[in-house]
Coordinates of C-alpha atoms in Angstrom, one line a residue:
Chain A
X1 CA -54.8 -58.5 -44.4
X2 CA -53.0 -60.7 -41.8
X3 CA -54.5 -60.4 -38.4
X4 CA -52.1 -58.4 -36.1
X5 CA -52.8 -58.8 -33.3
X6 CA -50.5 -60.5 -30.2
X7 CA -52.4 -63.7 -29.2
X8 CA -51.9 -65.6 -25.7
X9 CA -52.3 -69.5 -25.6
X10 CA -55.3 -70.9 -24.2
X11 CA -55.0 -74.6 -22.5
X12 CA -57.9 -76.9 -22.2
X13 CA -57.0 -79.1 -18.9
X14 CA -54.3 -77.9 -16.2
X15 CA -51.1 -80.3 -15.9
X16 CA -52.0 -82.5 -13.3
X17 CA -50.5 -81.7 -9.3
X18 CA -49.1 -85.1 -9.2
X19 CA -48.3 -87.7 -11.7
X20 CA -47.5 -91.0 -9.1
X21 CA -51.2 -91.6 -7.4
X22 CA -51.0 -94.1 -4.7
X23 CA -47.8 -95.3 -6.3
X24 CA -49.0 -95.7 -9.6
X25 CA -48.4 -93.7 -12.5
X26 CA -51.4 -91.8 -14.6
X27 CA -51.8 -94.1 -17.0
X28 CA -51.2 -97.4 -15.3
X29 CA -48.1 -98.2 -16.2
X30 CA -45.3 -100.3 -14.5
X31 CA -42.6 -97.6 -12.8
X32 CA -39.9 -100.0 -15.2
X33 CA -42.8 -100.1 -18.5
X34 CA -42.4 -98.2 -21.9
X35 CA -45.4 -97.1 -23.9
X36 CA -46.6 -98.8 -27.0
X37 CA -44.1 -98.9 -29.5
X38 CA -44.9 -98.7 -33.5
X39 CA -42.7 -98.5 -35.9
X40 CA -42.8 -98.5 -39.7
X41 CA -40.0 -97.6 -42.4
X42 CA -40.4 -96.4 -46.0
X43 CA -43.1 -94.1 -45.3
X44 CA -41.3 -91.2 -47.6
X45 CA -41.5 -91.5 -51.0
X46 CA -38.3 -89.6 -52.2
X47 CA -35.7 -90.0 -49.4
X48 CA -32.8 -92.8 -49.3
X49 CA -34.6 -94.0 -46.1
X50 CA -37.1 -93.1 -43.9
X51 CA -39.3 -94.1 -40.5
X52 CA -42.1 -93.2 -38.6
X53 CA -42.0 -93.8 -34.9
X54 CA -44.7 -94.0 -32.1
X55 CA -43.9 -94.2 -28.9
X56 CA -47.5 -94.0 -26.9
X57 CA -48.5 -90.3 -28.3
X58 CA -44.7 -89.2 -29.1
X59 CA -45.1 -89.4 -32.5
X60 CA -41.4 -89.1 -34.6
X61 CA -41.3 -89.2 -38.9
X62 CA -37.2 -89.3 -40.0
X63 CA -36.3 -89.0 -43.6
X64 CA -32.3 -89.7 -44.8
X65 CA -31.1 -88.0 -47.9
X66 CA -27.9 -88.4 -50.1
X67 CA -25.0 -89.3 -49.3
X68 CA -24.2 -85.9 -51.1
X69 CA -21.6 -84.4 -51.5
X70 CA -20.6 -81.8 -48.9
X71 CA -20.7 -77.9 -49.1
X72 CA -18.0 -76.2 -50.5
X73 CA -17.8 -74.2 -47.4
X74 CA -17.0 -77.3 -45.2
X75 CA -13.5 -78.4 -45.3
X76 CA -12.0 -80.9 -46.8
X77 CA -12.1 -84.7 -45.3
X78 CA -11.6 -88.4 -45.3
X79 CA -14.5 -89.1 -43.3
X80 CA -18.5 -88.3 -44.2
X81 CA -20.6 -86.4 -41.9
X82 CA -24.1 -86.4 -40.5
X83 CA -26.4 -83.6 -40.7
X84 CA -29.3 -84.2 -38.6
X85 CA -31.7 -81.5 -38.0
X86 CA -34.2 -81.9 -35.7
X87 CA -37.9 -79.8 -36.0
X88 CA -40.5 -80.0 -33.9
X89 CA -44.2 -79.4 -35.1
X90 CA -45.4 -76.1 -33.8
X91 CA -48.6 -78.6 -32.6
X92 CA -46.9 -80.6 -30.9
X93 CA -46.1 -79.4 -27.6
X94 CA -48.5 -77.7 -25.1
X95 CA -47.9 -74.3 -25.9
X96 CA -47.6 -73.6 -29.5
X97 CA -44.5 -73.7 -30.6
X98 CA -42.7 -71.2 -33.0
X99 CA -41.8 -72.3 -36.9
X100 CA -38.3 -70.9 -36.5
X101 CA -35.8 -73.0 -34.9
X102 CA -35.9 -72.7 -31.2
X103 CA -32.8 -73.4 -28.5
X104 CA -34.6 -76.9 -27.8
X105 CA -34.3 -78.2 -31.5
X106 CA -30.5 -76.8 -32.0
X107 CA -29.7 -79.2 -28.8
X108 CA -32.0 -82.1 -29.7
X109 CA -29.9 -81.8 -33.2
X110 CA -26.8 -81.9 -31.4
X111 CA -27.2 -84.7 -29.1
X112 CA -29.0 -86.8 -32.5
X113 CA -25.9 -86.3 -34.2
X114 CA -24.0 -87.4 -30.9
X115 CA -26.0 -90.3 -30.5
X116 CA -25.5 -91.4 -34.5
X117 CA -21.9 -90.8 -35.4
X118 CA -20.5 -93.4 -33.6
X119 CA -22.4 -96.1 -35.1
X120 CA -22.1 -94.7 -38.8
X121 CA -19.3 -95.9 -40.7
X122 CA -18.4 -92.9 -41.5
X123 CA -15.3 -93.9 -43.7
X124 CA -17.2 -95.1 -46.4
X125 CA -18.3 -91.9 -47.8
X126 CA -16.0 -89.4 -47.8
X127 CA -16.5 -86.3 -48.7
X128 CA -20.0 -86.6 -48.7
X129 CA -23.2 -85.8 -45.9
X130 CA -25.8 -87.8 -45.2
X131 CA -29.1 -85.6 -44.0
X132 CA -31.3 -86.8 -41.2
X133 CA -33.8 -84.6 -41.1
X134 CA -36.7 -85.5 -38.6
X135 CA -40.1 -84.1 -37.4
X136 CA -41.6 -84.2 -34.1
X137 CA -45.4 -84.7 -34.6
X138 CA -46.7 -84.6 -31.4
X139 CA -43.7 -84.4 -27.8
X140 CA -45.6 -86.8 -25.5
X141 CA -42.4 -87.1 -23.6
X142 CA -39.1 -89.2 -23.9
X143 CA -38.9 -87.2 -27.6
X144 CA -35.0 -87.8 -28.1
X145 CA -34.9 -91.5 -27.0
X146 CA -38.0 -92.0 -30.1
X147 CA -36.1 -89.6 -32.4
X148 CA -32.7 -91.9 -31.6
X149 CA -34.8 -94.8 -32.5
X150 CA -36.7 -93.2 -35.7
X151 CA -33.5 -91.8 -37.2
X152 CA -31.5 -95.2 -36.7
X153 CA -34.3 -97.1 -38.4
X154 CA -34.1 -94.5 -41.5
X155 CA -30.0 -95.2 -41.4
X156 CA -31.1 -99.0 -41.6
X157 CA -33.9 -98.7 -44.0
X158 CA -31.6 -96.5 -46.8
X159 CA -28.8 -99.3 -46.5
X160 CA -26.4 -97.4 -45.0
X161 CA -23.6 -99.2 -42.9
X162 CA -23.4 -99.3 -39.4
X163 CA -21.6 -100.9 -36.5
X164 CA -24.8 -101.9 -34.8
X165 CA -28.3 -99.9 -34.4
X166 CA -28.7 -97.0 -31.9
X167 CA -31.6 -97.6 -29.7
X168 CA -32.4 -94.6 -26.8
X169 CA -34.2 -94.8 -23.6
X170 CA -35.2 -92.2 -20.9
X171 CA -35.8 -92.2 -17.2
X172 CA -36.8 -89.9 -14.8
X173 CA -36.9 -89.5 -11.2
X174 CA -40.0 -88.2 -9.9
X175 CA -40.5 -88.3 -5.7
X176 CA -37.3 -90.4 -5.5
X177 CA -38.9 -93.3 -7.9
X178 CA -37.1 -94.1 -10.9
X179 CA -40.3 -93.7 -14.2
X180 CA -39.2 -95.8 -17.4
X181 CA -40.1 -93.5 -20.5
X182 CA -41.7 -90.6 -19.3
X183 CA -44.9 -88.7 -20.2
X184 CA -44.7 -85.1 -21.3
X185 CA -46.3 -84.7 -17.8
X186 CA -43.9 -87.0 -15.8
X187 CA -41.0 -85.0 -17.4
X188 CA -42.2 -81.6 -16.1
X189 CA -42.6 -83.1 -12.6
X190 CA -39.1 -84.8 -12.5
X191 CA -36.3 -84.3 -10.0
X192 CA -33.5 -86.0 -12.4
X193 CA -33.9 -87.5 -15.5
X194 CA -31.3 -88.7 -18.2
X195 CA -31.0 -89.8 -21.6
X196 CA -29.2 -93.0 -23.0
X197 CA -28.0 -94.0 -26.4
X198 CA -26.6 -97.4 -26.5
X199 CA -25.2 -100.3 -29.4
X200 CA -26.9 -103.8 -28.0
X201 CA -24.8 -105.6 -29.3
X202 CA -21.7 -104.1 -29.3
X203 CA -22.8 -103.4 -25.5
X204 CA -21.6 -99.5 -25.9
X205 CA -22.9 -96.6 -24.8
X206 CA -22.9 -93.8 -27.4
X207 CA -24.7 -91.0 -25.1
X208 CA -25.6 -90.2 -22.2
X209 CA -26.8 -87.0 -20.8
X210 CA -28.2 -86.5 -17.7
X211 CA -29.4 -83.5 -15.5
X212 CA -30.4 -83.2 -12.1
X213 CA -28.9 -84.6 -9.1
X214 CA -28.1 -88.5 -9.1
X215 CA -26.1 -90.6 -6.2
X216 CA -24.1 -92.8 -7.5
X217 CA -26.1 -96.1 -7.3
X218 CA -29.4 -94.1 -8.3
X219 CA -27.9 -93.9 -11.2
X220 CA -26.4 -97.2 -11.8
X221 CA -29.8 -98.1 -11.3
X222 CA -31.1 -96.0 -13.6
X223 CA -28.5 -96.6 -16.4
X224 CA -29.4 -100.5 -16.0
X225 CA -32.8 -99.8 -16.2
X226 CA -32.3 -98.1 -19.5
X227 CA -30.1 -100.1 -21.0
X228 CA -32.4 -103.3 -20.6
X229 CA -35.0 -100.7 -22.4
X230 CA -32.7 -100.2 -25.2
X231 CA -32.8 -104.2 -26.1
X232 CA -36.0 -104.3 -26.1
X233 CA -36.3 -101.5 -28.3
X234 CA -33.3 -103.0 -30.4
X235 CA -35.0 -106.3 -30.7
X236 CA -38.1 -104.2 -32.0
X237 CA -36.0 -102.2 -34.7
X238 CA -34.8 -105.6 -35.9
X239 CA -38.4 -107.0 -36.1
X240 CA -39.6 -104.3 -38.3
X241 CA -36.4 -104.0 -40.9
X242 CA -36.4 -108.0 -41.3
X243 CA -40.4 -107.4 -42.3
X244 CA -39.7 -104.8 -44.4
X245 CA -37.1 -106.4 -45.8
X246 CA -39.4 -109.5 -46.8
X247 CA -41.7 -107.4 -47.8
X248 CA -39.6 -106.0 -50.6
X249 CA -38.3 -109.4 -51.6
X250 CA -42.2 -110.5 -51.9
X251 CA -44.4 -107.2 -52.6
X252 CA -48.1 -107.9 -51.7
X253 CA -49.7 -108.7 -55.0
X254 CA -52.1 -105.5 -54.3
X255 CA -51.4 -102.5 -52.8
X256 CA -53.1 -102.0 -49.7
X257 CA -53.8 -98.7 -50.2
X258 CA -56.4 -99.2 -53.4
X259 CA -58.3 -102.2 -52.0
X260 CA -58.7 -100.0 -49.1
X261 CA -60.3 -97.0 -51.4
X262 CA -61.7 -99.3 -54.0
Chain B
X1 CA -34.9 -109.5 -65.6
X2 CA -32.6 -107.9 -68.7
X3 CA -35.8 -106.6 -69.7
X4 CA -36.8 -104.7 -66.4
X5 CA -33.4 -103.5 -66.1
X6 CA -33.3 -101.7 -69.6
X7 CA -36.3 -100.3 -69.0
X8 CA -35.3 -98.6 -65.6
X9 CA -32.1 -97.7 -67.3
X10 CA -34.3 -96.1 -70.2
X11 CA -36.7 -94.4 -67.5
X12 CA -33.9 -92.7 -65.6
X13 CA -32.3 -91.6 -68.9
X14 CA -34.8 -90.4 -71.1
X15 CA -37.4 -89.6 -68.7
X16 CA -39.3 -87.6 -70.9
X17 CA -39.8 -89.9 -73.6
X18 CA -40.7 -92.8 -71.4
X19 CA -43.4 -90.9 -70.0
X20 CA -44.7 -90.0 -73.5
X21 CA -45.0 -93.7 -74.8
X22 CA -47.1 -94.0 -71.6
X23 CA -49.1 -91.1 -72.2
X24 CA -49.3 -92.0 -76.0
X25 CA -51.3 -94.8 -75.0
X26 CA -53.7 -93.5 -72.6
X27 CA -51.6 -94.6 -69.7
X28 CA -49.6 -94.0 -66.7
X29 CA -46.1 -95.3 -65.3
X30 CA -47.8 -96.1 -62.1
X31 CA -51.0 -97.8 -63.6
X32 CA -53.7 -94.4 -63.8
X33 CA -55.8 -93.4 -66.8
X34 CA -54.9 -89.9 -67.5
X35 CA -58.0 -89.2 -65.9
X36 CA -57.9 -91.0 -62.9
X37 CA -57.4 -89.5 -59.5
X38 CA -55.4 -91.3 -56.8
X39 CA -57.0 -92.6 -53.5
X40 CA -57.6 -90.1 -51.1
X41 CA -57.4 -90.5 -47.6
X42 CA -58.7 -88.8 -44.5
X43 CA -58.4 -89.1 -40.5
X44 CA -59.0 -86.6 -38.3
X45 CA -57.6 -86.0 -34.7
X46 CA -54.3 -87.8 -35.0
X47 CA -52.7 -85.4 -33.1
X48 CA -53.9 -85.8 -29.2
X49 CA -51.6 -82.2 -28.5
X50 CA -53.5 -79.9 -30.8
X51 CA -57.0 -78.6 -30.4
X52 CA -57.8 -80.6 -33.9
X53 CA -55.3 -82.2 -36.7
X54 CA -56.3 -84.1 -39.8
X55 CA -54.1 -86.3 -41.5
X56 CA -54.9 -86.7 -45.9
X57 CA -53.3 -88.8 -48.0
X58 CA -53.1 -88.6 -51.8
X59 CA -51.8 -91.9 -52.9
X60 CA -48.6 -91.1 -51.4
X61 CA -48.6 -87.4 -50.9
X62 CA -49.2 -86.6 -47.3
X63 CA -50.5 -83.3 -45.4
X64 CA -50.8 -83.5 -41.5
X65 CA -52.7 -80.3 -40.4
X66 CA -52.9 -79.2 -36.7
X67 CA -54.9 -76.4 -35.2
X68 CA -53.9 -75.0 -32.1
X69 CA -56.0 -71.8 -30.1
X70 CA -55.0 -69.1 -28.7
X71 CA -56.6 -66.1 -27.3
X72 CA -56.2 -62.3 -29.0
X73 CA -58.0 -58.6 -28.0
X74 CA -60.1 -58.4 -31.7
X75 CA -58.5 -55.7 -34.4
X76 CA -59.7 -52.6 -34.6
X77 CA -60.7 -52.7 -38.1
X78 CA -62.8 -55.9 -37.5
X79 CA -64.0 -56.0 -33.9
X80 CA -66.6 -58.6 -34.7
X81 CA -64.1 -61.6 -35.9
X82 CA -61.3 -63.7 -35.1
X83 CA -59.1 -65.4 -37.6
X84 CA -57.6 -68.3 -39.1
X85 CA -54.2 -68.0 -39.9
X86 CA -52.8 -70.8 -42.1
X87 CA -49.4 -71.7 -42.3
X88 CA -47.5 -74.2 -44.6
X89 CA -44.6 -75.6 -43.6
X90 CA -42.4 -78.1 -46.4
X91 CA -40.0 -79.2 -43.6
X92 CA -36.6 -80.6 -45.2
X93 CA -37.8 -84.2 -44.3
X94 CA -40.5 -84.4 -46.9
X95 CA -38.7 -84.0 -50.4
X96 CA -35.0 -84.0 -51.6
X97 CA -35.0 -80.9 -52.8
X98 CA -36.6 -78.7 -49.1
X99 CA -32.9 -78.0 -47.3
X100 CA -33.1 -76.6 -43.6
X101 CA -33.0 -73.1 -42.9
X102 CA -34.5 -71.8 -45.9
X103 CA -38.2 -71.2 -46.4
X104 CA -39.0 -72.8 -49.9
X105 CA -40.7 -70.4 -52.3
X106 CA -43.2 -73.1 -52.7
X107 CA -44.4 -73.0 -49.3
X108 CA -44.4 -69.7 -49.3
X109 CA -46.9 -69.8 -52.1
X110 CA -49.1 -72.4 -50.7
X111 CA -49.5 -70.2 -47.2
X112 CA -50.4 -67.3 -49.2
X113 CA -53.5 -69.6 -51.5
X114 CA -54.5 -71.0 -48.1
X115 CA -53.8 -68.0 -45.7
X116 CA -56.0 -65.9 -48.6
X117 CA -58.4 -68.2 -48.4
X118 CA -59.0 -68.6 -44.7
X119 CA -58.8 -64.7 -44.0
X120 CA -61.4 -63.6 -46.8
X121 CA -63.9 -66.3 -44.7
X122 CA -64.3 -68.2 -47.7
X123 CA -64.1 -71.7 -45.7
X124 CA -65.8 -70.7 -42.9
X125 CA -68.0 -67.5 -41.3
X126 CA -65.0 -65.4 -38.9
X127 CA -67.8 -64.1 -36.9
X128 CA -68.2 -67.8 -35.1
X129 CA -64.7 -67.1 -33.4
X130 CA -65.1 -64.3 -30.8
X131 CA -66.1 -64.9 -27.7
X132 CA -69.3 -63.8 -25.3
X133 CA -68.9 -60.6 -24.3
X134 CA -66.9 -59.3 -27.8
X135 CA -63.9 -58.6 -25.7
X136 CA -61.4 -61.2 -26.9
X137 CA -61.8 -63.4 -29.8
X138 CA -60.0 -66.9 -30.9
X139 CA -57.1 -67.2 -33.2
X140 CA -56.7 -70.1 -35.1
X141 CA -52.9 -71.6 -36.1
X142 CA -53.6 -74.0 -38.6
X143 CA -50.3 -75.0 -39.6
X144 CA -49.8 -77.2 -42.3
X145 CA -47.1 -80.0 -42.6
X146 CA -46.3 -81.9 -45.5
X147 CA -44.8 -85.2 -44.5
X148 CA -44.3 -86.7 -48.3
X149 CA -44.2 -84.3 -51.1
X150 CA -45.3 -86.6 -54.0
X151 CA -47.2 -84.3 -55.6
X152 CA -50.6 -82.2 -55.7
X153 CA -49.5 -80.6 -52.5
X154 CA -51.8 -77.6 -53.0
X155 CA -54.8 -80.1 -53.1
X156 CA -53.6 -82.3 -50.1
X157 CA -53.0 -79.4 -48.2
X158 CA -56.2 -77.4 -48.9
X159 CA -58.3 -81.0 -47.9
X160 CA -56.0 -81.2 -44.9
X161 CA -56.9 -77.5 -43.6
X162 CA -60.8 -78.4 -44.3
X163 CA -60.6 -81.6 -42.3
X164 CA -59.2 -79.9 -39.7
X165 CA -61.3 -77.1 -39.1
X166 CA -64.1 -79.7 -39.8
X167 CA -62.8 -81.4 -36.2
X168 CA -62.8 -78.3 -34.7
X169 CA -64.3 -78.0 -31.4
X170 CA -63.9 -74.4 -29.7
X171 CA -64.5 -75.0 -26.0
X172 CA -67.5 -73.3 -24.1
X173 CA -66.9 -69.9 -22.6
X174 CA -68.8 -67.2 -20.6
X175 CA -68.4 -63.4 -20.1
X176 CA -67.0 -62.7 -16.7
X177 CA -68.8 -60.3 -14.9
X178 CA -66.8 -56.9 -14.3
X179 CA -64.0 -57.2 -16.6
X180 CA -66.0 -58.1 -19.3
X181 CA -63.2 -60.9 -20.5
X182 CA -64.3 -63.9 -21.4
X183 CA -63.4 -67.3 -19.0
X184 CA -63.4 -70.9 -19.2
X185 CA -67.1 -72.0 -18.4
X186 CA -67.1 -74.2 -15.5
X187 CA -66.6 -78.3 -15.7
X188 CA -68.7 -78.6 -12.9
X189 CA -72.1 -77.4 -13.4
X190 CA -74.9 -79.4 -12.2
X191 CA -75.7 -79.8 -16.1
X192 CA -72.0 -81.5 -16.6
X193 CA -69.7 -79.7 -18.4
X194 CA -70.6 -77.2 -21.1
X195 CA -70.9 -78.4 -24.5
X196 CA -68.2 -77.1 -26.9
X197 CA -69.4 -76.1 -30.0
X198 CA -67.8 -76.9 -33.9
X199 CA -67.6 -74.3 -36.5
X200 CA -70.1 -74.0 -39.0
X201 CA -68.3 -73.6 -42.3
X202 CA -68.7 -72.5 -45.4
X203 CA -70.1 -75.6 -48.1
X204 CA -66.3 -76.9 -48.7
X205 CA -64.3 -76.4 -51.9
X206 CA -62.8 -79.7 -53.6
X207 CA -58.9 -78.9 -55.3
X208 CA -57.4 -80.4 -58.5
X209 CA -54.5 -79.9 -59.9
X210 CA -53.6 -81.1 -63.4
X211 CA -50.7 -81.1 -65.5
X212 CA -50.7 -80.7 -69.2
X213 CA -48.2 -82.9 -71.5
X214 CA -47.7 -82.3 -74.6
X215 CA -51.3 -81.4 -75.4
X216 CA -52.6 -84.5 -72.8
X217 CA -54.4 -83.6 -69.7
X218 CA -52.8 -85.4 -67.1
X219 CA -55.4 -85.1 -63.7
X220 CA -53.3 -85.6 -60.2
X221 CA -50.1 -85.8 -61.0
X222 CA -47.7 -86.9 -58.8
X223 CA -43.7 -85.4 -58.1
X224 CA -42.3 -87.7 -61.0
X225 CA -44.6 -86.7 -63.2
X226 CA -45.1 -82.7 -62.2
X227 CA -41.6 -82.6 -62.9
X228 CA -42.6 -83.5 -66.7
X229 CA -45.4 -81.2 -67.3
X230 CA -45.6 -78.5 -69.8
X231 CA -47.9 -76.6 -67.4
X232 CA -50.1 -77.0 -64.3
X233 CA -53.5 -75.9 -63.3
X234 CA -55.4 -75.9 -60.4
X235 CA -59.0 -76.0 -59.9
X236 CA -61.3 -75.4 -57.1
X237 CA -64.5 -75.8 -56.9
X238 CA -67.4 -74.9 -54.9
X239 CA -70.5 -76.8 -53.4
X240 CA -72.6 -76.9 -56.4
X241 CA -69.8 -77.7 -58.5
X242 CA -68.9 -74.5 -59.7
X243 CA -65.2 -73.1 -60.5
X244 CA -64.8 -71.2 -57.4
X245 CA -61.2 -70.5 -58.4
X246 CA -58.4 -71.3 -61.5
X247 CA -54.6 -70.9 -61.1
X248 CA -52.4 -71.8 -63.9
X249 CA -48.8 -70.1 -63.7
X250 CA -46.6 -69.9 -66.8
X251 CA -46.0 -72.6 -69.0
X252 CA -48.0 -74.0 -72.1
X253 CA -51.4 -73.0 -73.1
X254 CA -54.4 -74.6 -72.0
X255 CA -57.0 -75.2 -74.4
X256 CA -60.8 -75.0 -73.6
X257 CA -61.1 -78.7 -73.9
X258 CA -59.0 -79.3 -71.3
X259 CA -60.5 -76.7 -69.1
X260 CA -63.7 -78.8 -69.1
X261 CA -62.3 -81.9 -68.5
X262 CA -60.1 -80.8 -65.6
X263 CA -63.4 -79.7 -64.3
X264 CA -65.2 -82.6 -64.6
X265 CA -62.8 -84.6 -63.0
X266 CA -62.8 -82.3 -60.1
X267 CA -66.4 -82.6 -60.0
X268 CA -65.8 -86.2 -60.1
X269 CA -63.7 -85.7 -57.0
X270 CA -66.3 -83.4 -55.4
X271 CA -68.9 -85.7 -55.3
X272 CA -66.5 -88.4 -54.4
X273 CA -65.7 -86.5 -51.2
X274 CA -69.0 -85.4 -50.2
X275 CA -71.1 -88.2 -51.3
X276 CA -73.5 -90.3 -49.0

């Protein structure tokens, strides 16, 4: 017998009033700083590729399927197609979130799939989807620019071919100062804030959303502030698919997962 | 390399009787005895967002469990309890064959063994979850993700539930005065905050599942190989070891030989995870 009753959501600790004290940010970070970044690939054992991604507590697992070929309802055409879906854990936000799909996930699909496509070579499979499916673990803020980043390292890591890897970076403007990857916090306190997907090294922009009201060089600023993120993050993403990559030419002798349970 | 290559070739081909030469000879593709368990793994609060989470791994099967609170007016029919209310969830990123937008028969059979479980009390004592005053009472979301489905999932996610409940900590309350709803007790007492207080639960239960192939008990199989089986069972049992609960669904028989076995190995796996 399932329990019935409505239930309300109880929080532990208020949001905090303000989230720049005396000019510095909760958790001591640099106004142009991004969180910790982890990142690890193969961590599914049936997709083509997959990735887990940490971005301080914004915690982001991608898995790519297929290419498969397409449903019969879809047309007909030359070029493949992503699918990306986008699911956040009901955990991970502040208020429990629900297990169907909710407005915030159908647009955090979208503007994955945005992000993506342009750096896919889509050509070479035609006919034929390629799934990106990806979980939210926990939203700490800044959840798109990690998914972006997660999902691009998954592309990488099941050898599919792209013009050059995606990398995402957020800002937002809180009391007129411009806050390199936000907090979950920082976000709900923000005047502005946009979202930007850009190729390094092709030095093209594949998104950018922004909402909020920006003067013209605010957000200059703000777009150079980002993109300088995204290089980092790029140079990061390379790091971690050049290890992997040496790590499969050369497996470890022992697993590291028995010696650790021995 | 010619050699390696044939025997891929062979693998994908004639999956079933490369398995069997394995099995033949006491062995397993990936290494195991037919009687040997994979490595289990266990970390709790991973999740900073929930109230508790648990992370277990099995070998490479993976559960991520995450509890979250919420506050309910008790049911008529039990006034004296809250609830757990377990959810699994096989989101389309953990196996090839979970596609969005459908809700997988399979984990709609593993929230109904855990839900079952959870609501009859049988991991832990419903009464610990009302609050002073008996006005309100907690609910418990335990939902369950599985972020890699290689396998075993009904044992991965049963240890991930239990290690999350384990973490647990329901904060402090007190009965407010006229209403007679229960409140937040205050952070700043003179004695510091109030203490919050863990569940006491029930002595846990330890899963196995087993497959049976072709009159072989095979103990923790993983996806490769549960696609194989004849049949599967799964055991749980209780804190002094007994069967506290069998499920085999369809497919071959299971003889009585290999009903003792697969319960020694859980046993085996009992002791494992509650030992010193």
């Amino acid at each position: 017998m399932a329990f019935t009753n409505s239930s309300v959501p109880f929080f532990r600790h208020d949001r905090p009033a303000e989230v720049i004290a005396d000019g510095k940010r909760l958790d001591g970070r640099d106004n142009e700083e991004f969180r910790t970044l982890f990142l690890n690939c193969g961590t599914i054992s049936q997709a083509s590729g997959s990735s887990y991604v940490e971005l301080g507590s914004t915690k982001v697992m991608v898995g790519v399927y297929g290419p498969r070929q397409s449903d019969r309802w879809m047309k007909y055409s030359e070029q493949g197609s992503l699918d990306c879906d986008v699911r956040l854990a009901t955990f991970a936000t502040r208020q429990r979130g629900r297990p169907i799909q909710t407005q915030l996930e159908k647009e955090l699909s979208a503007q994955l799939e945005t992000a993506l496509s342009a750096s896919v070579l889509l050509h070479t499979f035609p006919k034929a989807v390629l799934d990106v499916q990806c979980l939210v673990l926990e939203a700490g803020g800044s959840v798109l620019a990690a998914v972006i980043a997660a999902a691009t390292l998954a592309l990488a890591d099941a050898s599919i071919e792209l013009r050059d890897l995606v990398s995402a970076a957020s800002v937002s403007r809180v009391q007129g100062i411009q806050l390199l990857d936000p907090t979950a916090e920082e976000e709900y306190r923000e005047e502005a804030g946009l979202v930007l997907s850009f190729m390094p090294c092709l030095n093209q922009i594949t998104s950018l959303t922004s909402h909020g009201v920006w003067s013209k060089d605010e957000l200059r600023d703000a777009v150079e502030l980002a993109m300088g993120a995204c290089e980092e993050i790029d140079a990061a993403l390379r790091d971690q698919l050049v290890q992997n990559a040496s790590q499969r030419r050369d497996p470890p002798v022992l697993d590291e997962d028995d010696n650790e349970n021995a | 390399m010619v050699v390696s290559l044939e025997g891929d070739a062979f693998a994908r081909l004639y999956p079933r009787e490369y398995y069997a030469k394995f099995v033949s000879q006491g062995m397993r593709p990936d290494g195991r005895v037919l009687t040997q368990e994979r490595p289990i793994s266990i970390v709790r609060d991973v999740v900073a967002g929930a109230d508790s989470s648990a992370l277990v791994k099995l070998g490479r099967a993976t559960a991520l469990a995450g509890i979250k609170l919420e506050v309910a007016s008790p049911e008529d029919e039990r006034p004296g309890e809250g609830s757990i209310i377990v959810q699994v969830e096989l989101p389309p990123m953990c196996s090839a064959s979970s596609r969005p937008g459908l809700v997988s028969p399979r984990a709609a059979r593993l929230t109904e063994e855990l839900g079952g479980l959870a609501e009859s009390g049988a991991l832990c004592d419903l009464a610990q979850l009302t609050h002073p005053g008996g006005r309100s009472v907690w609910v418990a979301y335990c939902d369950v993700y599985v972020l890699d489905a290689d396998g075993s999932l009904s044992d991965v996610c049963l240890l991930a539930t239990l290690a999350a409940l384990q973490a647990l900590r329901l904060p402090a309350l007190e009965p407010e005065g006229a209403g007679g709803a229960a409140v937040p007790a205050p952070h700043d007492t003179p004695e510091g905050p109030a203490a919050p207080r863990a569940l006491r639960l029930e002595p846990p239960l330890t899963p196995l599942t087993c497959g049976i192939f072709g009159g072989a008990l095979v103990v923790d199989p993983t996806a490769e190989e549960e696609a194989l089986m004849d049949a599967l069972v799964c055991l749980r049992v209780n804190g002094d070891g007994q069967l506290a609960g069998v499920s085999k669904l369809g497919g071959s028989g299971l003889g009585r030989e290999h009903l003792a076995t697969a319960h020694m190995a859980a046993m085996r796996r009992h002791l494992a995870l509650q030992g010193p």
